[in-house]
Amino acid sequence: MQDLFTSFSLQVNNRVYIKNPESSALGRKIVESSINLIDEVGFEAFTFRKLGLEIHSNEASIYRYFESKYKLLLYLTSWYWSWMEYRIAFGLANIPAPEERLEKAIKLLTENIELDGSFEHINEYKLNKIVIAESSKSYMTKEVDQNNKEGFFAGYKQLVGRVSDIILEINPTYKYPHMLISTLIEGAHHQRFFAQHLPRLTDAVNGEDAIIEFSKEVTFKAIGAKWPIK
Amino acid sequence: MQDLFTSFSLQVNNRVYIKNPESSALGRKIVESSINLIDEVGFEAFTFRKLGLEIHSNEASIYRYFESKYKLLLYLTSWYWSWMEYRIAFGLANIPAPEERLEKAIKLLTENIELDGSFEHINEYKLNKIVIAESSKSYMTKEVDQNNKEGFFAGYKQLVGRVSDIILEINPTYKYPHMLISTLIEGAHHQRFFAQHLPRLTDAVNGEDAIIEFSKEVTFKAIGAKWPIK
DNA sequence: TCATTTATGATAGTATTACTATTATATTTG
DNA sequence: CAAATATAATAGTAATACTATCATAAATGA
């Protein structure tokens, strides 16, 4: 993948940043180190001052890229959903059966993410941990309607829409495709967090990824499709 | 209910507060007004200073009840889950069939909450809105393991455990009862938030509460039970 | 009932946060 | 090489998240 798409870069709504961080070395460094730092200290304790110290740059310089740490978080989550859509687009290419496409999409959406190295300055493994633990803080705010109007959640909504469409291909009468998919995406994230920190809220099963299995099974049974597929 | 249980009060882990807010008029005022204020301005903008102004009391006095606004949020969410367990205990009493008990439990867990007035100083309607929008901020933190050790999430875990037990009564071989219930509780909350703010992530259906219907249907189909019940 | 404990109020103070403004110095570009 | 642009350094502000101190009010109990 690296070799084929070295210059590939993902689109993020340009209103979440003041200056595109992809456009300069400092910008990329800000993104790269913000992922490390948020992963390390958590979003609450993360500040632009600390980030500036970490990258031997200046707080004021960071503010020229992002209006606030919330906008930076929105940037990271938007990037993540855009990346996820690209993963799914490639992962589902040339699979004709909608059942198989749905199964694959759910796997891609709910699996544990590993470092994949396609993007120099983005650690997908840590970004996934941030999305799991912090992304709800990017929309569970009083500014959600304003942010939504500006299109900050477009990537996420589009992704949910695409997967819902596969469900409707399989069962055109299913009434709750968006609910099902958004519930399972958020649910899988919560389950990964719980598995680490509040295991009594989950059910670990040896030798399989219970979260993926659970998600697939729930989906296919909910929409009344055959499970397992074959 | 008011008449029968006027003096009934719910248990909250005594380590989330410094001084029990139930023990004084000021304490109850703090809880009552914090619900109004968090609902109004959101948890980020909520401060003890503003709360002090609102209740014509002193910031320092509030700190004598709660160590921080995070602990106050933990108090509110713990109270909520304790209340929810009490609602479920009463709501399920004398229903012998586990299928009916499960259906009722899911309804109680996922329905829209209205003001019920059983507790003088707690507005259940607003508290539900707070739990929906803010409760993940009480456990999605770097302190989660510490807080968990101190038992701050015991009420929630117990509730999930109880409903999971009903599932196991119906289908003792179902592998993911805790995942299913915790996913649906969180999921229903997310869906209520999305329905208000990000409707493209949900599926509104006229004339029914789609969130309750969706949750029940997913549950019964996932565990392989007959749906609808009769 | 009066002394003592306990709760609350008023005020002040500190370190940190989340910025903005200004000016100087690099770096890039035309 | 001049001009534009990006970054760095420094300083400053209002608000936050507390802590400390002391005065006063209310409750309690001997």
mmCIF file with all atom_site columns, N, CA and C (backbone and C1' of nucleotides) in Angstrom, chain B residues 19 57-58 61 64-65, chain C residues 7-12:
data_model
loop_
_atom_site.group_PDB
_atom_site.id
_atom_site.type_symbol
_atom_site.label_atom_id
_atom_site.label_alt_id
_atom_site.label_comp_id
_atom_site.label_asym_id
_atom_site.label_entity_id
_atom_site.label_seq_id
_atom_site.pdbx_PDB_ins_code
_atom_site.Cartn_x
_atom_site.Cartn_y
_atom_site.Cartn_z
_atom_site.occupancy
_atom_site.B_iso_or_equiv
_atom_site.pdbx_formal_charge
_atom_site.auth_seq_id
_atom_site.auth_comp_id
_atom_site.auth_asym_id
_atom_site.auth_atom_id
_atom_site.pdbx_PDB_model_num
ATOM 1  N N     . LYS B 1 19 ? -18.701 15.245 51.696 1.00 0.00 ? 19 LYS B N     1
ATOM 2  C CA    . LYS B 1 19 ? -19.797 15.261 52.664 1.00 0.00 ? 19 LYS B CA    1
ATOM 3  C C     . LYS B 1 19 ? -21.069 14.900 51.907 1.00 0.00 ? 19 LYS B C     1
ATOM 4  N N     . SER B 1 57 ? -24.649 30.898 47.126 1.00 0.00 ? 57 SER B N     1
ATOM 5  C CA    . SER B 1 57 ? -23.782 30.342 48.148 1.00 0.00 ? 57 SER B CA    1
ATOM 6  C C     . SER B 1 57 ? -22.351 30.516 47.660 1.00 0.00 ? 57 SER B C     1
ATOM 7  N N     . ASN B 1 58 ? -21.449 29.823 48.306 1.00 0.00 ? 58 ASN B N     1
ATOM 8  C CA    . ASN B 1 58 ? -20.051 30.102 48.086 1.00 0.00 ? 58 ASN B CA    1
ATOM 9  C C     . ASN B 1 58 ? -19.328 28.942 47.429 1.00 0.00 ? 58 ASN B C     1
ATOM 10 N N     . SER B 1 61 ? -17.824 26.609 49.769 1.00 0.00 ? 61 SER B N     1
ATOM 11 C CA    . SER B 1 61 ? -18.784 25.721 50.443 1.00 0.00 ? 61 SER B CA    1
ATOM 12 C C     . SER B 1 61 ? -19.075 24.485 49.605 1.00 0.00 ? 61 SER B C     1
ATOM 13 N N     . ARG B 1 64 ? -16.653 21.767 49.879 1.00 0.00 ? 64 ARG B N     1
ATOM 14 C CA    . ARG B 1 64 ? -16.759 20.939 51.083 1.00 0.00 ? 64 ARG B CA    1
ATOM 15 C C     . ARG B 1 64 ? -17.628 19.708 50.850 1.00 0.00 ? 64 ARG B C     1
ATOM 16 N N     . TYR B 1 65 ? -18.395 19.707 49.774 1.00 0.00 ? 65 TYR B N     1
ATOM 17 C CA    . TYR B 1 65 ? -19.206 18.530 49.435 1.00 0.00 ? 65 TYR B CA    1
ATOM 18 C C     . TYR B 1 65 ? -18.547 17.667 48.362 1.00 0.00 ? 65 TYR B C     1
ATOM 19 P P     . DA  C 2 7  ? -20.303 19.692 59.999 1.00 0.00 ? 7  DA  C P     1
ATOM 20 O "O5'" . DA  C 2 7  ? -20.971 21.104 59.671 1.00 0.00 ? 7  DA  C "O5'" 1
ATOM 21 C "C5'" . DA  C 2 7  ? -22.368 21.296 59.903 1.00 0.00 ? 7  DA  C "C5'" 1
ATOM 22 C "C4'" . DA  C 2 7  ? -22.814 22.550 59.175 1.00 0.00 ? 7  DA  C "C4'" 1
ATOM 23 C "C3'" . DA  C 2 7  ? -22.414 22.616 57.704 1.00 0.00 ? 7  DA  C "C3'" 1
ATOM 24 O "O3'" . DA  C 2 7  ? -23.554 23.059 56.981 1.00 0.00 ? 7  DA  C "O3'" 1
ATOM 25 C "C1'" . DA  C 2 7  ? -21.522 24.487 58.865 1.00 0.00 ? 7  DA  C "C1'" 1
ATOM 26 P P     . DT  C 2 8  ? -23.514 23.358 55.469 1.00 0.00 ? 8  DT  C P     1
ATOM 27 O "O5'" . DT  C 2 8  ? -23.123 24.897 55.445 1.00 0.00 ? 8  DT  C "O5'" 1
ATOM 28 C "C5'" . DT  C 2 8  ? -24.106 25.876 55.756 1.00 0.00 ? 8  DT  C "C5'" 1
ATOM 29 C "C4'" . DT  C 2 8  ? -23.481 27.242 55.718 1.00 0.00 ? 8  DT  C "C4'" 1
ATOM 30 C "C3'" . DT  C 2 8  ? -23.069 27.731 54.332 1.00 0.00 ? 8  DT  C "C3'" 1
ATOM 31 O "O3'" . DT  C 2 8  ? -23.937 28.804 54.007 1.00 0.00 ? 8  DT  C "O3'" 1
ATOM 32 C "C1'" . DT  C 2 8  ? -21.452 28.269 55.990 1.00 0.00 ? 8  DT  C "C1'" 1
ATOM 33 P P     . DG  C 2 9  ? -23.788 29.572 52.627 1.00 0.00 ? 9  DG  C P     1
ATOM 34 O "O5'" . DG  C 2 9  ? -22.830 30.779 53.038 1.00 0.00 ? 9  DG  C "O5'" 1
ATOM 35 C "C5'" . DG  C 2 9  ? -23.203 31.597 54.135 1.00 0.00 ? 9  DG  C "C5'" 1
ATOM 36 C "C4'" . DG  C 2 9  ? -22.262 32.785 54.213 1.00 0.00 ? 9  DG  C "C4'" 1
ATOM 37 C "C3'" . DG  C 2 9  ? -21.875 33.396 52.868 1.00 0.00 ? 9  DG  C "C3'" 1
ATOM 38 O "O3'" . DG  C 2 9  ? -21.969 34.809 53.011 1.00 0.00 ? 9  DG  C "O3'" 1
ATOM 39 C "C1'" . DG  C 2 9  ? -19.913 32.753 54.066 1.00 0.00 ? 9  DG  C "C1'" 1
ATOM 40 P P     . DA  C 2 10 ? -21.840 35.785 51.805 1.00 0.00 ? 10 DA  C P     1
ATOM 41 O "O5'" . DA  C 2 10 ? -20.400 36.419 52.006 1.00 0.00 ? 10 DA  C "O5'" 1
ATOM 42 C "C5'" . DA  C 2 10 ? -19.948 36.753 53.303 1.00 0.00 ? 10 DA  C "C5'" 1
ATOM 43 C "C4'" . DA  C 2 10 ? -18.533 37.307 53.202 1.00 0.00 ? 10 DA  C "C4'" 1
ATOM 44 C "C3'" . DA  C 2 10 ? -18.146 37.839 51.817 1.00 0.00 ? 10 DA  C "C3'" 1
ATOM 45 O "O3'" . DA  C 2 10 ? -17.566 39.124 52.003 1.00 0.00 ? 10 DA  C "O3'" 1
ATOM 46 C "C1'" . DA  C 2 10 ? -16.576 36.199 52.546 1.00 0.00 ? 10 DA  C "C1'" 1
ATOM 47 P P     . DT  C 2 11 ? -17.074 40.017 50.789 1.00 0.00 ? 11 DT  C P     1
ATOM 48 O "O5'" . DT  C 2 11 ? -15.524 39.682 50.715 1.00 0.00 ? 11 DT  C "O5'" 1
ATOM 49 C "C5'" . DT  C 2 11 ? -14.749 39.699 51.913 1.00 0.00 ? 11 DT  C "C5'" 1
ATOM 50 C "C4'" . DT  C 2 11 ? -13.378 39.123 51.646 1.00 0.00 ? 11 DT  C "C4'" 1
ATOM 51 C "C3'" . DT  C 2 11 ? -12.788 39.496 50.279 1.00 0.00 ? 11 DT  C "C3'" 1
ATOM 52 O "O3'" . DT  C 2 11 ? -11.658 40.333 50.493 1.00 0.00 ? 11 DT  C "O3'" 1
ATOM 53 C "C1'" . DT  C 2 11 ? -12.381 37.225 50.847 1.00 0.00 ? 11 DT  C "C1'" 1
ATOM 54 P P     . DA  C 2 12 ? -10.785 40.926 49.272 1.00 0.00 ? 12 DA  C P     1
ATOM 55 O "O5'" . DA  C 2 12 ? -9.538  39.928 49.311 1.00 0.00 ? 12 DA  C "O5'" 1
ATOM 56 C "C5'" . DA  C 2 12 ? -9.054  39.443 50.572 1.00 0.00 ? 12 DA  C "C5'" 1
ATOM 57 C "C4'" . DA  C 2 12 ? -7.970  38.413 50.319 1.00 0.00 ? 12 DA  C "C4'" 1
ATOM 58 C "C3'" . DA  C 2 12 ? -7.142  38.687 49.059 1.00 0.00 ? 12 DA  C "C3'" 1
ATOM 59 O "O3'" . DA  C 2 12 ? -5.782  38.569 49.387 1.00 0.00 ? 12 DA  C "O3'" 1
ATOM 60 C "C1'" . DA  C 2 12 ? -7.977  36.471 49.038 1.00 0.00 ? 12 DA  C "C1'" 1
#
